Coordinates of C-alpha atoms in Angstrom, one line a residue:
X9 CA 101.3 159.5 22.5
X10 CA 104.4 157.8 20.5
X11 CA 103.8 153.7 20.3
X12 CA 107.5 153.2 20.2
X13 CA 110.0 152.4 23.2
X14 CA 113.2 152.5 21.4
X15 CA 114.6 153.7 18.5
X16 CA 117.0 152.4 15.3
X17 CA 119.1 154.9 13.9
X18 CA 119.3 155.3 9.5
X19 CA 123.4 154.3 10.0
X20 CA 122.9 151.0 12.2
X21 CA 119.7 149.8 9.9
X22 CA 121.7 150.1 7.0
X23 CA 124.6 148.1 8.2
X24 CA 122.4 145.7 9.7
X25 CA 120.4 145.4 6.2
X26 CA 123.7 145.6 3.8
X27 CA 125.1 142.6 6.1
X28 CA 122.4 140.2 4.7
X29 CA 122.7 137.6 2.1
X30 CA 120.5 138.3 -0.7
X31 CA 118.2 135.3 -0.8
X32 CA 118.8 132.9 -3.7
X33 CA 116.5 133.0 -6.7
X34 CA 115.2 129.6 -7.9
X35 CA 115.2 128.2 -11.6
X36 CA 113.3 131.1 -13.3
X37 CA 113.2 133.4 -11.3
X38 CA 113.3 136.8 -11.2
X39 CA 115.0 139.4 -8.8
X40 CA 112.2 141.3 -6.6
X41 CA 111.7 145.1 -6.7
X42 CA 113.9 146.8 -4.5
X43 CA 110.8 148.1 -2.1
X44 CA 110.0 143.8 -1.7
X45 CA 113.8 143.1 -0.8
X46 CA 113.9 146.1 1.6
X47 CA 110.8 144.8 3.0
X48 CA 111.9 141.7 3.4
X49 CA 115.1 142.8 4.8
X50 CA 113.3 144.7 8.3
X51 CA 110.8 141.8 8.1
X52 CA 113.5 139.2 9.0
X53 CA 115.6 141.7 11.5
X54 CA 112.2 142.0 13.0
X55 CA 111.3 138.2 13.4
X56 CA 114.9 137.5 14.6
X57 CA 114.8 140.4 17.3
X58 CA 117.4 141.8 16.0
X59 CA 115.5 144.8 15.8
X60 CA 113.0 145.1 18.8
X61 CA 109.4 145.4 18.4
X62 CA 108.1 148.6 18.9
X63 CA 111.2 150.2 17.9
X64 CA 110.5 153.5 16.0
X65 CA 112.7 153.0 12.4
X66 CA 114.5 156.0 10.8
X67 CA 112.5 158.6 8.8
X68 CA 112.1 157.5 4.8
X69 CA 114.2 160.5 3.9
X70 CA 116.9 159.3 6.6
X71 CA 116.9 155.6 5.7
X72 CA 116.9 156.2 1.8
X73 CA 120.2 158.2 1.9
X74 CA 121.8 156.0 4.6
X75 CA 121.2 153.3 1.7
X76 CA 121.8 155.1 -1.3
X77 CA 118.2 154.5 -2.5
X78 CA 115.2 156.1 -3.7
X79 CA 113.2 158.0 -0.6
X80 CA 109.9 156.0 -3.1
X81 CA 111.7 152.5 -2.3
X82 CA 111.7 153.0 1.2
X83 CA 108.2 154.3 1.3
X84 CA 106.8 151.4 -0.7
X85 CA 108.9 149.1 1.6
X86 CA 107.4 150.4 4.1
X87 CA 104.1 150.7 2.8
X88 CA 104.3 146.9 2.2
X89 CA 105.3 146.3 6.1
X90 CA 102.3 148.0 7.1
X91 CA 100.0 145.8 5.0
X92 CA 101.7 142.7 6.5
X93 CA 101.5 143.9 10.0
X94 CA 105.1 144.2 10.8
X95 CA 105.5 148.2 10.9
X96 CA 102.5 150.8 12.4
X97 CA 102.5 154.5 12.0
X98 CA 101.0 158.0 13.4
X99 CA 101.2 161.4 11.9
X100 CA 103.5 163.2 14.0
X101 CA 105.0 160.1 16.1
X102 CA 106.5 158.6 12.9
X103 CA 107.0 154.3 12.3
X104 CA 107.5 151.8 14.7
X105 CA 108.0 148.0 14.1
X106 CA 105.0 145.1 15.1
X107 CA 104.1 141.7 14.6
X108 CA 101.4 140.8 13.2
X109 CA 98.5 138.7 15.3
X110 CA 99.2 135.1 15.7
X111 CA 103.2 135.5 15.1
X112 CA 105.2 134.6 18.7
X113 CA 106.9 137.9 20.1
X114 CA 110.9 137.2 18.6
X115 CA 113.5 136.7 21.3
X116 CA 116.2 138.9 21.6
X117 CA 118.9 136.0 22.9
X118 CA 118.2 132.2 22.6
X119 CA 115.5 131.5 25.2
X120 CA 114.3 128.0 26.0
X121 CA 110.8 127.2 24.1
X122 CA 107.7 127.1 26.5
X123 CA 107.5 123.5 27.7
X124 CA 103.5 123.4 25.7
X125 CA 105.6 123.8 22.1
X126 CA 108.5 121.5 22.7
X127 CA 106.1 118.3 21.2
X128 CA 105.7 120.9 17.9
X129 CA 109.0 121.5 16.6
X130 CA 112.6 120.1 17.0
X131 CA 114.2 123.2 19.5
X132 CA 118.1 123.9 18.4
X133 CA 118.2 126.7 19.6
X134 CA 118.9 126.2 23.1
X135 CA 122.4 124.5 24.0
X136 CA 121.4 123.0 27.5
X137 CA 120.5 119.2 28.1
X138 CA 118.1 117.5 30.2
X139 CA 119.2 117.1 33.8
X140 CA 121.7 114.2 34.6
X141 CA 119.6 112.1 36.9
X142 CA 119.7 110.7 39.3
X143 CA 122.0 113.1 40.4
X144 CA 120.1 116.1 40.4
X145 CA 117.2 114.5 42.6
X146 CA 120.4 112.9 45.3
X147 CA 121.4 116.7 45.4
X148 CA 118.3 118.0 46.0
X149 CA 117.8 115.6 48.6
X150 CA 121.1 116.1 49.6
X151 CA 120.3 119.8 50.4
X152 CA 117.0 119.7 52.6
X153 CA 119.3 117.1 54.8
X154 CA 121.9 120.2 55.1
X155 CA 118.9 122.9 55.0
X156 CA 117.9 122.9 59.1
X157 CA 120.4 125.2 60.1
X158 CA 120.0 127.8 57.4
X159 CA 116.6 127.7 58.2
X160 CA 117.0 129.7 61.6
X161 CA 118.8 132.6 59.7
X162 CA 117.5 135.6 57.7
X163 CA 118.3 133.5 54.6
X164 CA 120.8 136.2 52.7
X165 CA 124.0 135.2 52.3
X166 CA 125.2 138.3 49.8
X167 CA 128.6 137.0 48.7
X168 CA 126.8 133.1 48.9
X169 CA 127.0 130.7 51.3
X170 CA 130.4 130.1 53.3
X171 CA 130.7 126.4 52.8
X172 CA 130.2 126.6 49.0
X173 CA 132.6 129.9 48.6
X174 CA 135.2 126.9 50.2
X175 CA 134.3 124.1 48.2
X176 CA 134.6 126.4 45.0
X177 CA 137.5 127.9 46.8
X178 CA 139.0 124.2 46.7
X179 CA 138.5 123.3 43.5
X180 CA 140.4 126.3 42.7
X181 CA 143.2 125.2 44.2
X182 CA 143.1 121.4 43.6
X183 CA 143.8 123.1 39.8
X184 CA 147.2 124.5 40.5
X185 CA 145.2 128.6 41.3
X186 CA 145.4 128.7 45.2
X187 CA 142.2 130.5 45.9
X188 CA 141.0 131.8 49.3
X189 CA 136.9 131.5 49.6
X190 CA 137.3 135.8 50.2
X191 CA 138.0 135.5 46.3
X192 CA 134.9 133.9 45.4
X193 CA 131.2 135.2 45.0
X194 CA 128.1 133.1 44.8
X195 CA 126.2 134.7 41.8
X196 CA 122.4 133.4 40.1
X197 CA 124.0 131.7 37.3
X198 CA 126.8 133.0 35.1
X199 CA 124.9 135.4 33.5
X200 CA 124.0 136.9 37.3
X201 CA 127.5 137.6 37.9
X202 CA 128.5 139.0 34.1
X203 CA 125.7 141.1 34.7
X204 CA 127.1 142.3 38.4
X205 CA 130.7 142.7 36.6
X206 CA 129.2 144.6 33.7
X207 CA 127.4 147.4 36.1
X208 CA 130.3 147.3 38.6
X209 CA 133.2 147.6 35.7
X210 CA 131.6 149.2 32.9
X211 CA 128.7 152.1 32.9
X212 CA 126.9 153.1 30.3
X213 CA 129.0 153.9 27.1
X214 CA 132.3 152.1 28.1
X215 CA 134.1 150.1 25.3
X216 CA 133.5 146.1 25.5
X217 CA 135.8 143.7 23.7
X218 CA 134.4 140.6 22.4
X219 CA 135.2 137.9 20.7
X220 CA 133.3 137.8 17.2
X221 CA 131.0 135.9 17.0
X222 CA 130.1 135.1 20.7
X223 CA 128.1 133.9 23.0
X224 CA 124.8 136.2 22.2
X225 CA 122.8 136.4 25.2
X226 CA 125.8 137.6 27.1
X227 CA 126.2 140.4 24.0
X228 CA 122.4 140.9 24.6
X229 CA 123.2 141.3 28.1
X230 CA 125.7 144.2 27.1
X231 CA 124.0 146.1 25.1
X232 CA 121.1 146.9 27.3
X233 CA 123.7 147.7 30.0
X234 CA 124.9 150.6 27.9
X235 CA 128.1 149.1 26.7
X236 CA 130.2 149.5 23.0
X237 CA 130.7 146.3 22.4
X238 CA 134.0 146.3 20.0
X239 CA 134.3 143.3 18.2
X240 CA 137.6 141.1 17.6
X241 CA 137.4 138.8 14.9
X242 CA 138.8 135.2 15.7
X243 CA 141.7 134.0 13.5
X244 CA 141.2 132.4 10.1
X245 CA 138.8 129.5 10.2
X246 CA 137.3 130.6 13.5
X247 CA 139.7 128.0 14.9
X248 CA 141.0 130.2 18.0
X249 CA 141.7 133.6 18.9
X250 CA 143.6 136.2 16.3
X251 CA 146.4 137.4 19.1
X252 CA 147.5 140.6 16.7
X253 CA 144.2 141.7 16.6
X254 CA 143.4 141.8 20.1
X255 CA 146.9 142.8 21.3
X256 CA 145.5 145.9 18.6
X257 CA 142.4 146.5 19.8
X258 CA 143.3 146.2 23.6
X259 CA 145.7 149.1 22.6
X260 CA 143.9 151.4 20.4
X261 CA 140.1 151.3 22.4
X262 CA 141.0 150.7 25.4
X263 CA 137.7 149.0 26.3
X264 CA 137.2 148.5 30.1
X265 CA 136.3 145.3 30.0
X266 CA 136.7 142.3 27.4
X267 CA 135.1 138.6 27.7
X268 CA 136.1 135.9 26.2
X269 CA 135.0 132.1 26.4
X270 CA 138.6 130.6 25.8
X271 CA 137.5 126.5 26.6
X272 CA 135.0 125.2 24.1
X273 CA 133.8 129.1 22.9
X274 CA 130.3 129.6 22.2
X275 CA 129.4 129.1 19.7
X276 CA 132.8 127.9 17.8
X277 CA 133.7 125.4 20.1
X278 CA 137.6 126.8 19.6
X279 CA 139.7 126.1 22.4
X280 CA 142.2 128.6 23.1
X281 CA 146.0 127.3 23.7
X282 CA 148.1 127.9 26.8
X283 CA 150.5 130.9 25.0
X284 CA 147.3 132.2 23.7
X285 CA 146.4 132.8 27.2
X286 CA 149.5 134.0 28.9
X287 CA 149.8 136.6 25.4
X288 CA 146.0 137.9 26.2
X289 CA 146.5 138.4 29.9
X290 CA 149.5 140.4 29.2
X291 CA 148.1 142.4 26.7
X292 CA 144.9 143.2 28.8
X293 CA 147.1 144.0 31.9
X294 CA 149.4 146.2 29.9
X295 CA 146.0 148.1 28.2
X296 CA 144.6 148.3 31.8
X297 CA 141.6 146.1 30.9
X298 CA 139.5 143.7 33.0
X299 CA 139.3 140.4 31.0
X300 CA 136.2 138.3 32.1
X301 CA 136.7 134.6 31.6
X302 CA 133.4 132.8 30.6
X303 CA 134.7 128.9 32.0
X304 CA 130.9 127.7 31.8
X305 CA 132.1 124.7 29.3
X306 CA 135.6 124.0 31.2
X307 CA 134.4 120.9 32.0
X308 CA 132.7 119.6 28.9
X309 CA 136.1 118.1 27.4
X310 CA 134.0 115.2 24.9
X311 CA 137.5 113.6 23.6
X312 CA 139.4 111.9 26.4
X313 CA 143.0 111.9 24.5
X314 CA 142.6 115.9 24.9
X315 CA 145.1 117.7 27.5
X316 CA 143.4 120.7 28.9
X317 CA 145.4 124.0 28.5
X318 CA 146.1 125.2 32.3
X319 CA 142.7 128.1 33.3
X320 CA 143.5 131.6 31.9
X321 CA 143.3 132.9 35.7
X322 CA 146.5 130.7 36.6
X323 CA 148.3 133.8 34.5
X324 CA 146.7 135.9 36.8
X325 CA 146.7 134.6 40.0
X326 CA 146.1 137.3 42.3
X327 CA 142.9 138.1 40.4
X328 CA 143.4 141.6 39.7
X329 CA 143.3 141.4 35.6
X330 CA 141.3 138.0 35.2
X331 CA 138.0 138.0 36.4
X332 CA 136.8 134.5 36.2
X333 CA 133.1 133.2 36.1
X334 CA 131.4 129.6 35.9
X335 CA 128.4 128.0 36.3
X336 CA 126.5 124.6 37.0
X337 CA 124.4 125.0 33.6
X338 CA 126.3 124.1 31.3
X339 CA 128.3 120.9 33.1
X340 CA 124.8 119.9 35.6
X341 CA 121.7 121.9 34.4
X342 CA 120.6 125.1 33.1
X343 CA 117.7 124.5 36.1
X344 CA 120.4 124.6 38.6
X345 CA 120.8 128.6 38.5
X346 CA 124.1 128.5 40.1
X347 CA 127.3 130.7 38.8
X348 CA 130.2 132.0 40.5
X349 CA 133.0 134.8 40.2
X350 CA 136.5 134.3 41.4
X351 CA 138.4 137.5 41.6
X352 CA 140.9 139.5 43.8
X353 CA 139.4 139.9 47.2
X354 CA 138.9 143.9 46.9
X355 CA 137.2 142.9 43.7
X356 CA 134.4 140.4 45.6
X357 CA 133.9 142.9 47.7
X358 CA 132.7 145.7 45.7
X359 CA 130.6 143.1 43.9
X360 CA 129.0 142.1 46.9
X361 CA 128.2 145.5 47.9
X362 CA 127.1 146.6 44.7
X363 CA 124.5 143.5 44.6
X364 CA 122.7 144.7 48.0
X365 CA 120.7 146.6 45.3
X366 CA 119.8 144.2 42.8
X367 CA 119.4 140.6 43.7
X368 CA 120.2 140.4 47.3
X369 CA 121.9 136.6 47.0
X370 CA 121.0 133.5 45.3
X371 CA 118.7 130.6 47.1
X372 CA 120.2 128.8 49.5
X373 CA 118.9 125.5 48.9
X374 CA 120.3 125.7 45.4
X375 CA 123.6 126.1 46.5
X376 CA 123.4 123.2 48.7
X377 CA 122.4 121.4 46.7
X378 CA 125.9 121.8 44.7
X379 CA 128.0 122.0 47.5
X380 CA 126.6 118.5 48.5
X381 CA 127.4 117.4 45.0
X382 CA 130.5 118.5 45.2
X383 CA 131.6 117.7 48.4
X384 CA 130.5 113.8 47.7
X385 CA 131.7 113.0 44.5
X386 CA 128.4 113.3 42.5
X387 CA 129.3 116.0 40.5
X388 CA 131.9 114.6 39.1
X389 CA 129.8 111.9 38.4
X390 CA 127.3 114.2 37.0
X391 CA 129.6 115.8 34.7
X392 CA 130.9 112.7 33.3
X393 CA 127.1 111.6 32.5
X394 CA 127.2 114.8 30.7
X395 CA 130.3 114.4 29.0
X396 CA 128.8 110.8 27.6
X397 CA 125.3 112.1 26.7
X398 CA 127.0 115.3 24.7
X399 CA 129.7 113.1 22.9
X400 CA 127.2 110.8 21.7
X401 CA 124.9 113.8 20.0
X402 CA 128.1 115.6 18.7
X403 CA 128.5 112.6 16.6
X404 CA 125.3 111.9 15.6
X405 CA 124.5 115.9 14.2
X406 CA 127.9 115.6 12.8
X407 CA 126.8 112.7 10.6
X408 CA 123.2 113.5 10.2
X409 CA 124.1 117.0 8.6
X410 CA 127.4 115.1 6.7
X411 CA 125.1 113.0 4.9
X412 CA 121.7 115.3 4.8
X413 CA 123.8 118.9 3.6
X414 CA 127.4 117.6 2.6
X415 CA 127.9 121.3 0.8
X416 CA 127.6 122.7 4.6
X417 CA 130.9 123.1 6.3
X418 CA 132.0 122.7 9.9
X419 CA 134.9 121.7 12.0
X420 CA 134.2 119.6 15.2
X421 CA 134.8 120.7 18.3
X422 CA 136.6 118.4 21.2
X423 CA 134.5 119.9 23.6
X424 CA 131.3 122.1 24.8
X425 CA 128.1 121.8 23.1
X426 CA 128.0 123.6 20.2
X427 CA 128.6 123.4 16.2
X428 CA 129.4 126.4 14.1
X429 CA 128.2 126.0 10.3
X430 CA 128.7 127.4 7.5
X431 CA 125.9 127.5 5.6
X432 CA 126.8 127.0 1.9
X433 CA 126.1 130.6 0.8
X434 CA 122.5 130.4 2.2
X435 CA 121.4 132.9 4.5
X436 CA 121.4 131.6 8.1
X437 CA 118.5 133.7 8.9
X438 CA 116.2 132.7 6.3
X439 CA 117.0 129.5 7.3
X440 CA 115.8 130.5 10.9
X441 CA 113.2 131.2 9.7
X442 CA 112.1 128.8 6.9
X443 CA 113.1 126.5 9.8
X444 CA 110.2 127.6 11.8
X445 CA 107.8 126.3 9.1
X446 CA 109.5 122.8 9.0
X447 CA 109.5 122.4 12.2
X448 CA 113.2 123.0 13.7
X449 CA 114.1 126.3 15.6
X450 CA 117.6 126.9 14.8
X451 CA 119.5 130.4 15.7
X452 CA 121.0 132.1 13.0
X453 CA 124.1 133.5 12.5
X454 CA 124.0 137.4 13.3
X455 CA 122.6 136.6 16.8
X456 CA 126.5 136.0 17.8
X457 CA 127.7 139.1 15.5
X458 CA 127.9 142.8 15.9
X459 CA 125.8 144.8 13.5
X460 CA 124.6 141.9 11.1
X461 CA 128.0 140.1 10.8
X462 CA 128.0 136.0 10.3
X463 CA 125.1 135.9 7.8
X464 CA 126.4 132.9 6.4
X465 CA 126.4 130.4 10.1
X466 CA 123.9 129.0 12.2
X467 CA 125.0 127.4 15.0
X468 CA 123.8 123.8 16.3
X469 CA 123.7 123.2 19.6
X470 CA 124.7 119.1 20.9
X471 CA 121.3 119.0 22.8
X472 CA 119.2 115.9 20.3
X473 CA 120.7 111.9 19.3
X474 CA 119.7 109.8 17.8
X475 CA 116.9 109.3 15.3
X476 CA 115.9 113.0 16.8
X477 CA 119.2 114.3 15.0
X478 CA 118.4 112.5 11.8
X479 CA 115.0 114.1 11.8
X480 CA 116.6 117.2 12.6
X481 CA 119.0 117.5 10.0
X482 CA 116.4 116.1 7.5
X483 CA 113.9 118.9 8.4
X484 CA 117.0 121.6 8.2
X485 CA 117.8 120.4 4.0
X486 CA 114.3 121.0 3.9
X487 CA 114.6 124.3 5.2
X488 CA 117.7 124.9 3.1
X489 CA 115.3 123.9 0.0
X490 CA 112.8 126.1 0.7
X491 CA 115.7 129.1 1.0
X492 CA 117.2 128.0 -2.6
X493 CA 113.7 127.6 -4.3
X494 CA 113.0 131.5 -3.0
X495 CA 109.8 130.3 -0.9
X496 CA 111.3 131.1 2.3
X497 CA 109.8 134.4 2.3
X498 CA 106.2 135.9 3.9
X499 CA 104.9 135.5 7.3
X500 CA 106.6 132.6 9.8
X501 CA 103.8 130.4 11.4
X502 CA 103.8 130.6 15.2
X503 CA 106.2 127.0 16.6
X504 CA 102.8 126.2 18.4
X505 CA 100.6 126.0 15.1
X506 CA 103.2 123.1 13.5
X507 CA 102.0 119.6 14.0
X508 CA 104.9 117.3 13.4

């Protein structure tokens, strides 16, 4: 019986392979055999997740002519895999990729650590802060007051609960998009309701345009739906969004859907201007596409002199090209699993009906817990707690990595919670990993790419201050020396395993 439960193709290993940096050799040294780079090459996809374990890899035969290389290389490649414990085999049932014993299983998108390794390593990979108290305990308390009546009913409120479908409906409407509470769903979080547009919108094998890079659990999320993601490069400098290219792309796929994060993008922190908007909801209503708006880091404006483009949905305000979706993550807490949808009435309802078979609704005392906030003034006082805390560690990564890797190169967002680097030539995914052995978990690059792309980034999330971002960016040049000196390579010790 085969081992493996998925499958790489020769084609998408190559790309995937031939999108890697080459790691840099130190004084002296010299260039490894091709079998030890190629090694090395599926060793790294492997640890990043970026190819699942216990996927079965392409024939020797296969892979060697996809790369233009000796059918021996491959074999001794992966010959060398197998001795390190990062590739099994069978007669008959072919290769399949492992970890070896004692390694942590990768993660496919940017999950939280487990709370037992936070003490061991400094996490950056994770761009969500602690919760701003005290206003998440007054919420909760907030919400058992309100709780009584709910009690008596079955508890399943599919489209979410009535008073928080107004209070969202409100806010809607307070910003200049009158909004009826029939165009709002309650959803578990925003990836709960891209996941409901995603199976509603776009079955297995539709197009999907997205911005690259983006957010990468949400391209995760796509790609085990079925979709073919089609990637839109942003415009020069990753500053904003390229407006040729997806007024091109919108034309010539067709894609069903496209998402975009146009305030404070994940992981660029670009901010997309008001023309910007207006041009992309005409191009996706001319191309018949359903553009989903990510606004989970709306609110996060960190520079108070900053005038806030009007929401892409006010271009659309009926709701029948713009499919808008936020969240209490990123502005409260990621623990506060409450998203939202705000689309055309026809359009909640088929998403409503659609989730009788998945999650039913989301908990009840969650969402009044936020409508209470809401409806009292705490959350803006929440948010603005928020706003303070992530201003105050966007300046202190942007100096700790100034002074600590002045060669690295960045520009500073005015909002969100994320920085985009460029790495300096170095491989951002050697520096994941070489990371891991210093003692900082950092995502690399191609986790918010298609097929490999953005080698050269890592991304930085504004979740540490202080004299914890000092340390951070001091255990990152470490990291970055261990790349350059070539002694980033072998196994990757398990986060839990580093004492500080």
């Amino acid at each position: 019986m085969a081992q493996w439960t998925s499958a790489v193709g020769p084609a998408q290993l190559a790309r995937q392979l031939q999108a890697q940096q080459p790691q840099p050799a130190g004084p002296g040294a010299r260039k490894p055999p091709a079998y030890r780079a190629l090694a090395d090459g599926i060793r790294l996809l492997v640890l990043e997740g970026r190819v699942p374990v216990a996927a079965r890899l392409p024939a020797e035969r296969e892979l060697a002519l996809a790369l233009t290389v000796s059918r021996t290389t491959v074999a001794a490649a992966y010959e060398a895999l197998r001795a390190e414990g990062f590739l099994e085999s069978r007669r008959g049932a072919g290769s399949w990729t492992a970890v070896p014993a004692g390694n942590p299983l990768p993660a496919r998108g940017l999950e939280p650590l487990p709370p037992e390794a936070l003490g061991s390593l400094i996490d950056l990979g994770c761009a969500a802060l602690p919760a701003p108290e005290p206003w998440l305990t007054r919420g909760v308390q907030g919400a058992l007051e309100e709780l009584p009546p709910y009690a008596h009913t079955h508890g399943d409120y599919p489209a979410g609960l009535p008073a928080l479908r107004q209070t969202l409906a409100d806010r809607y409407t307070a910003r200049g998009i009158p909004t009826m509470p029939e165009q709002i769903m309650v959803t578990t979080g925003a990836m709960g309701a891209i996941d409901a547009i995603c199976h509603l919108f776009a079955g297995r094998g539709e197009r999907v345009a997205v911005e690259s890079p983006s957010y990468a659990n949400i391209l995760q999320l796509m790609r085990e739906a079925g979709a073919r993601l089609v990637p839109v490069a942003m415009s020069e400098g990753l500053g904003s969004w390229d407006m040729g290219r997806w007024r091109q792309v919108l034309r010539d796929a067709a894609p069903r859907l496209a998402y975009v994060v146009a305030d404070f993008h994940n992981p660029t922190g670009a901010l997309a201007d008001e023309d910007q908007r207006r041009q992309l909801v005409d191009a996706a209503r001319s191309a018949g596409t359903v553009l989903v708006v990510d606004e989970t880091m709306t609110e996060l404006c960190l520079d108070d002199d900053l005038e806030m483009p009007r929401p892409v949905c006010a271009f659309d305000p009926a709701g029948s090209t713009v499919l808008t979706v936020g969240s209490a993550s990123k502005a409260f807490w990621a623990g506060m699993r409450i998203g939202w949808v705000r689309a055309a009435p026809d359009v909640i309802r088929s998403l409503v009906a659609a989730r009788a078979y998945a999650d039913l609704g989301t908990p009840v005392l969650e969402q009044l817990g936020v409508n209470w906030l809401m409806g009292t003034g705490g959350w803006e006082e929440a948010v603005s707690l928020r706003r303070e805390q992530a201003r105050a560690n966007r300046d202190a990564i942007v100096t700790a990595v100034r002074r600590e890797l002045p060669e690295w190169e960045f520009s500073v967002p005015r909002g969100g919670l994320t920085l985009w680097v460029r790495t300096g030539g170095l491989s951002g995914s050697r520096l994941a990993e070489a990371g891991e052995r210093v003692g900082v978990r950092v995502p690399s690059g191609p986790r918010f790419g298609v097929d490999g792309a953005f080698e050269g980034f890592i991304r930085l999330p504004f979740t540490v201050g202080g004299p914890v971002a000092d340390e951070a960016a001091a255990r990152l040049a470490a990291a970055a020396r261990l790349v350059e000196s070539g002694a980033a390579g072998g196994g990757v010790e398990s986060p839990r395993s580093f004492v500080a």
